Tab-separated table of C-alpha atoms in Angstrom:
chain	number	residue	atom	x	y	z
I	1	ASP	CA	-1.813	-32.057	0.904
I	2	GLN	CA	1.956	-31.600	1.430
I	3	GLN	CA	2.984	-31.376	-2.288
I	4	VAL	CA	7.231	-31.671	-1.263
I	5	LYS	CA	8.381	-34.281	1.437
I	6	GLN	CA	11.178	-34.413	3.509
I	7	ASN	CA	10.563	-37.442	5.724
I	8	SER	CA	13.773	-37.383	7.888
I	9	PRO	CA	13.017	-34.646	10.444
I	10	SER	CA	17.169	-34.857	11.532
I	11	LEU	CA	19.947	-36.670	10.600
I	12	SER	CA	23.210	-36.780	12.471
I	13	VAL	CA	26.638	-37.537	10.505
I	14	GLN	CA	29.759	-37.644	11.338
I	15	GLU	CA	32.688	-34.921	10.097
I	16	GLY	CA	34.185	-36.123	7.272
I	17	ARG	CA	31.475	-38.954	6.031
I	18	ILE	CA	28.939	-38.076	3.115
I	19	SER	CA	25.446	-36.798	4.294
I	20	ILE	CA	22.816	-37.898	2.197
I	21	LEU	CA	19.099	-35.606	2.229
I	22	ASN	CA	16.060	-36.745	0.799
I	23	CYS	CA	12.926	-35.051	-0.669
I	24	ASP	CA	10.018	-36.709	-2.577
I	25	TYR	CA	7.427	-34.433	-4.521
I	26	THR	CA	3.962	-35.338	-5.929
I	27	ASN	CA	3.388	-33.122	-8.427
I	28	SER	CA	4.811	-33.919	-11.998
I	29	MET	CA	4.561	-30.598	-13.325
I	30	PHE	CA	7.297	-29.476	-10.720
I	31	ASP	CA	10.133	-28.622	-13.514
I	32	TYR	CA	12.936	-26.692	-11.229
I	33	PHE	CA	14.499	-28.301	-7.854
I	34	LEU	CA	16.331	-25.945	-5.111
I	35	TRP	CA	18.030	-26.887	-1.973
I	36	TYR	CA	18.153	-23.888	1.030
I	37	LYS	CA	20.397	-24.065	4.313
I	38	LYS	CA	18.494	-22.176	6.895
I	39	TYR	CA	19.450	-21.104	10.115
I	40	PRO	CA	17.415	-20.313	13.228
I	41	ALA	CA	15.984	-16.909	12.624
I	42	GLU	CA	17.717	-16.056	9.221
I	43	GLY	CA	16.736	-16.472	6.245
I	44	PRO	CA	17.350	-19.694	3.651
I	45	THR	CA	20.540	-19.656	2.011
I	46	PHE	CA	20.536	-21.251	-1.470
I	47	LEU	CA	22.661	-23.885	-2.101
I	48	ILE	CA	22.409	-25.822	-5.355
I	49	SER	CA	19.359	-26.238	-8.231
I	50	ILE	CA	18.698	-28.676	-10.692
I	51	SER	CA	16.097	-28.607	-13.382
I	52	SER	CA	14.088	-31.604	-14.554
I	53	ILE	CA	16.023	-31.848	-17.707
I	54	LYS	CA	19.177	-33.041	-15.802
I	55	ASP	CA	19.579	-35.641	-13.347
I	56	LYS	CA	22.469	-34.670	-11.824
I	57	ASN	CA	23.871	-31.061	-10.746
I	58	GLU	CA	27.154	-30.569	-8.504
I	59	ASP	CA	28.684	-27.628	-7.334
I	60	GLY	CA	31.712	-28.092	-5.090
I	61	ARG	CA	30.914	-30.454	-2.172
I	62	PHE	CA	27.247	-30.351	-2.860
I	63	THR	CA	25.273	-32.865	-5.654
I	64	VAL	CA	21.760	-33.045	-6.089
I	65	PHE	CA	20.133	-36.133	-8.427
I	66	LEU	CA	16.402	-36.090	-9.470
I	67	ASN	CA	14.938	-38.979	-10.589
I	68	LYS	CA	12.220	-38.020	-11.956
I	69	SER	CA	10.404	-41.044	-12.848
I	70	ALA	CA	10.471	-41.558	-9.108
I	71	LYS	CA	9.894	-37.978	-8.061
I	72	HIS	CA	12.973	-38.274	-5.867
I	73	LEU	CA	16.051	-35.741	-5.514
I	74	SER	CA	18.435	-35.809	-3.150
I	75	LEU	CA	21.490	-33.590	-1.760
I	76	HIS	CA	24.898	-35.065	-0.834
I	77	ILE	CA	27.058	-33.284	0.863
I	78	VAL	CA	30.922	-34.817	1.039
I	79	PRO	CA	33.167	-34.266	3.351
I	80	SER	CA	30.595	-33.187	5.391
I	81	GLN	CA	32.076	-30.411	8.310
I	82	PRO	CA	30.705	-29.190	11.014
I	83	GLY	CA	29.460	-25.727	9.772
I	84	ASP	CA	27.670	-27.606	7.707
I	85	SER	CA	24.887	-28.295	10.777
I	86	ALA	CA	21.770	-26.255	9.877
I	87	VAL	CA	18.256	-27.407	8.693
I	88	TYR	CA	18.033	-28.372	5.027
I	89	PHE	CA	14.932	-27.528	2.716
I	90	CYS	CA	14.349	-28.682	-0.704
I	91	ALA	CA	11.660	-26.939	-2.917
I	92	ALA	CA	10.159	-26.873	-6.103
I	93	LYS	CA	8.335	-24.890	-8.759
I	94	GLY	CA	6.706	-25.940	-11.797
I	95	ALA	CA	4.434	-22.933	-13.793
I	96	TYR	CA	6.697	-21.321	-15.899
I	97	ASN	CA	5.205	-17.800	-15.219
I	98	THR	CA	6.370	-17.721	-11.620
I	99	ASP	CA	8.415	-17.887	-8.698
I	100	LYS	CA	5.805	-19.442	-6.314
I	101	LEU	CA	8.423	-22.015	-4.712
I	102	ILE	CA	6.640	-25.241	-2.646
I	103	PHE	CA	9.095	-25.977	0.102
I	104	GLY	CA	9.647	-29.160	2.083
I	105	THR	CA	9.507	-29.573	6.016
I	106	GLY	CA	12.944	-29.631	6.425
I	107	THR	CA	15.819	-31.976	7.574
I	108	ARG	CA	17.912	-30.864	10.908
I	109	LEU	CA	21.538	-31.855	10.257
I	110	GLN	CA	24.005	-32.097	12.397
I	111	VAL	CA	27.409	-32.965	12.025
I	112	PHE	CA	29.634	-33.663	14.762
I	113	PRO	CA	33.413	-34.024	15.168
W	1	LYS	CA	26.496	-6.515	-4.513
W	2	ALA	CA	24.318	-5.905	-1.585
W	3	GLY	CA	21.644	-9.194	-0.727
W	4	VAL	CA	17.726	-9.016	0.049
W	5	THR	CA	17.062	-6.573	3.032
W	6	GLN	CA	14.333	-6.527	4.979
W	7	THR	CA	13.163	-3.949	7.672
W	8	PRO	CA	12.561	-4.037	10.429
W	9	ARG	CA	14.134	-7.339	11.753
W	10	TYR	CA	11.934	-7.517	14.938
W	11	LEU	CA	8.389	-6.121	15.887
W	12	ILE	CA	6.194	-6.416	18.708
W	13	LYS	CA	2.456	-5.873	18.047
W	14	THR	CA	-1.088	-6.809	19.854
W	15	ARG	CA	-3.809	-8.167	18.266
W	16	GLY	CA	-6.072	-6.082	16.090
W	17	GLN	CA	-3.393	-3.873	15.454
W	18	GLN	CA	-1.540	-3.875	11.467
W	19	VAL	CA	1.499	-4.055	10.517
W	20	THR	CA	3.864	-3.254	7.417
W	21	LEU	CA	7.102	-5.038	6.646
W	22	SER	CA	9.405	-3.866	3.934
W	23	CYS	CA	11.379	-5.385	1.405
W	24	SER	CA	14.473	-4.145	-1.067
W	25	PRO	CA	15.680	-6.820	-3.637
W	26	ILE	CA	18.992	-7.500	-4.871
W	27	SER	CA	19.612	-4.433	-7.188
W	28	GLY	CA	18.466	-5.812	-10.522
W	29	HIS	CA	16.412	-8.068	-9.446
W	30	ARG	CA	12.460	-7.812	-10.933
W	31	SER	CA	10.705	-10.032	-8.907
W	32	VAL	CA	9.891	-10.148	-5.242
W	33	SER	CA	7.973	-12.893	-3.574
W	34	TRP	CA	7.040	-13.175	0.430
W	35	TYR	CA	6.464	-16.193	2.966
W	36	GLN	CA	5.575	-17.110	6.166
W	37	GLN	CA	7.740	-19.419	8.306
W	38	THR	CA	5.971	-21.081	11.292
W	39	PRO	CA	6.757	-23.771	13.516
W	40	GLY	CA	3.723	-25.710	12.900
W	41	GLN	CA	3.165	-24.697	8.810
W	42	GLY	CA	6.589	-24.383	7.761
W	43	LEU	CA	7.436	-22.463	5.033
W	44	GLN	CA	4.338	-21.066	3.043
W	45	PHE	CA	4.027	-18.911	-0.074
W	46	LEU	CA	2.072	-15.929	0.329
W	47	PHE	CA	2.419	-14.030	-2.609
W	48	GLU	CA	4.865	-12.618	-5.342
W	49	TYR	CA	5.189	-9.389	-7.450
W	50	PHE	CA	6.854	-8.947	-10.694
W	51	SER	CA	7.021	-4.904	-12.503
W	52	GLU	CA	4.199	-3.883	-9.890
W	53	THR	CA	1.718	-6.475	-10.353
W	54	GLN	CA	0.781	-9.170	-8.494
W	55	ARG	CA	1.068	-12.291	-10.129
W	56	ASN	CA	0.304	-15.047	-7.625
W	57	LYS	CA	-0.725	-15.572	-4.342
W	58	GLY	CA	-1.131	-17.944	-1.578
W	59	ASN	CA	-3.493	-19.568	0.437
W	60	PHE	CA	-3.948	-16.590	2.932
W	61	PRO	CA	-6.967	-14.586	4.204
W	62	GLY	CA	-7.209	-11.043	2.902
W	63	ARG	CA	-5.682	-9.515	5.834
W	64	PHE	CA	-2.865	-10.054	4.120
W	65	SER	CA	-1.713	-7.778	1.311
W	66	GLY	CA	1.287	-6.395	-0.422
W	67	ARG	CA	2.196	-4.127	-3.323
W	68	GLN	CA	5.389	-3.341	-5.700
W	69	PHE	CA	7.005	0.171	-6.276
W	70	SER	CA	8.285	0.943	-9.541
W	71	ASN	CA	11.847	0.529	-7.812
W	72	SER	CA	10.937	-3.194	-7.160
W	73	ARG	CA	10.790	-2.581	-3.621
W	74	SER	CA	7.984	-4.098	-1.836
W	75	GLU	CA	5.701	-3.882	1.355
W	76	MET	CA	3.465	-6.448	2.745
W	77	ASN	CA	0.863	-5.477	5.212
W	78	VAL	CA	-1.073	-7.592	8.085
W	79	SER	CA	-4.556	-5.915	9.172
W	80	THR	CA	-6.197	-6.819	12.239
W	81	LEU	CA	-3.723	-9.007	13.734
W	82	GLU	CA	-4.142	-12.666	15.533
W	83	LEU	CA	-2.422	-14.413	17.423
W	84	GLY	CA	-1.209	-16.994	14.827
W	85	ASP	CA	0.233	-13.901	12.459
W	86	SER	CA	3.303	-14.812	14.694
W	87	ALA	CA	5.796	-15.792	12.442
W	88	LEU	CA	9.158	-15.817	10.585
W	89	TYR	CA	8.191	-13.100	7.381
W	90	LEU	CA	10.645	-13.809	4.516
W	91	CYS	CA	10.723	-11.830	1.150
W	92	ALA	CA	12.777	-13.315	-1.767
W	93	SER	CA	14.110	-11.720	-5.248
W	94	SER	CA	15.059	-12.893	-8.210
W	95	PRO	CA	16.886	-11.699	-11.406
W	96	LEU	CA	14.116	-11.810	-14.285
W	97	GLY	CA	10.975	-13.289	-12.504
W	98	ARG	CA	10.554	-15.821	-15.677
W	99	GLY	CA	10.144	-18.650	-13.154
W	100	ILE	CA	11.710	-21.444	-14.367
W	101	ALA	CA	15.445	-21.883	-13.677
W	102	ASP	CA	15.491	-18.157	-11.761
W	103	THR	CA	16.662	-18.935	-8.228
W	104	GLN	CA	15.158	-16.929	-5.556
W	105	TYR	CA	17.483	-15.207	-2.859
W	106	PHE	CA	16.235	-14.750	0.513
W	107	GLY	CA	16.579	-11.966	3.064
W	108	PRO	CA	16.992	-12.892	6.603
W	109	GLY	CA	13.614	-11.879	7.757
W	110	THR	CA	11.082	-9.854	10.423
W	111	ARG	CA	9.925	-11.589	13.302
W	112	LEU	CA	6.720	-10.739	14.263
W	113	THR	CA	5.240	-11.267	17.811
W	114	VAL	CA	1.758	-10.814	18.227
W	115	LEU	CA	0.954	-10.414	21.776
């Protein structure tokens, strides 16, 4: 049972435009959400996170939106740059006394000039 | 501050052997978690340690085990290796290990190939 889903396996965006990556979850107990960027054969790099008490968090070019009623979050990258090309994972966790992350399947973003 | 380090970076073993992977968390971080990444299953949680105690375990067979030392360094061991154990093994650490709102930072991973 896939509790965190990223339904778009890939996304192609022109440099300078907005990239929107989506993530859906099924477990209403999830309370904290994170986005990671990953290159092949490397560890994920933390980008941005959001707590369920917020609906938006911004950090530079990255903004994460959370719609708790729809169990949906999205990552916006504005403006997109070629260096943003990577696989993006959303992850969720819910229990207080654990660091266990449930990952989505990832979306491969390609930013072309 | 140095990031999470993992050794070795690459490893080739044959079926039936055992392997030990090592992880050094970011200085001051007390919680260490392990994940397995494969093309078919994505990133799957293996287990997590806090203050030398296993706090949570994923859905993996008993051949997968781990431990944490008093300096927060962690090792994971896989015994009786199978071809399907070929994967990227990732270690992550977090500062407080309190769960909510505590970000995990990942190491570069150990690429294990089982022949």
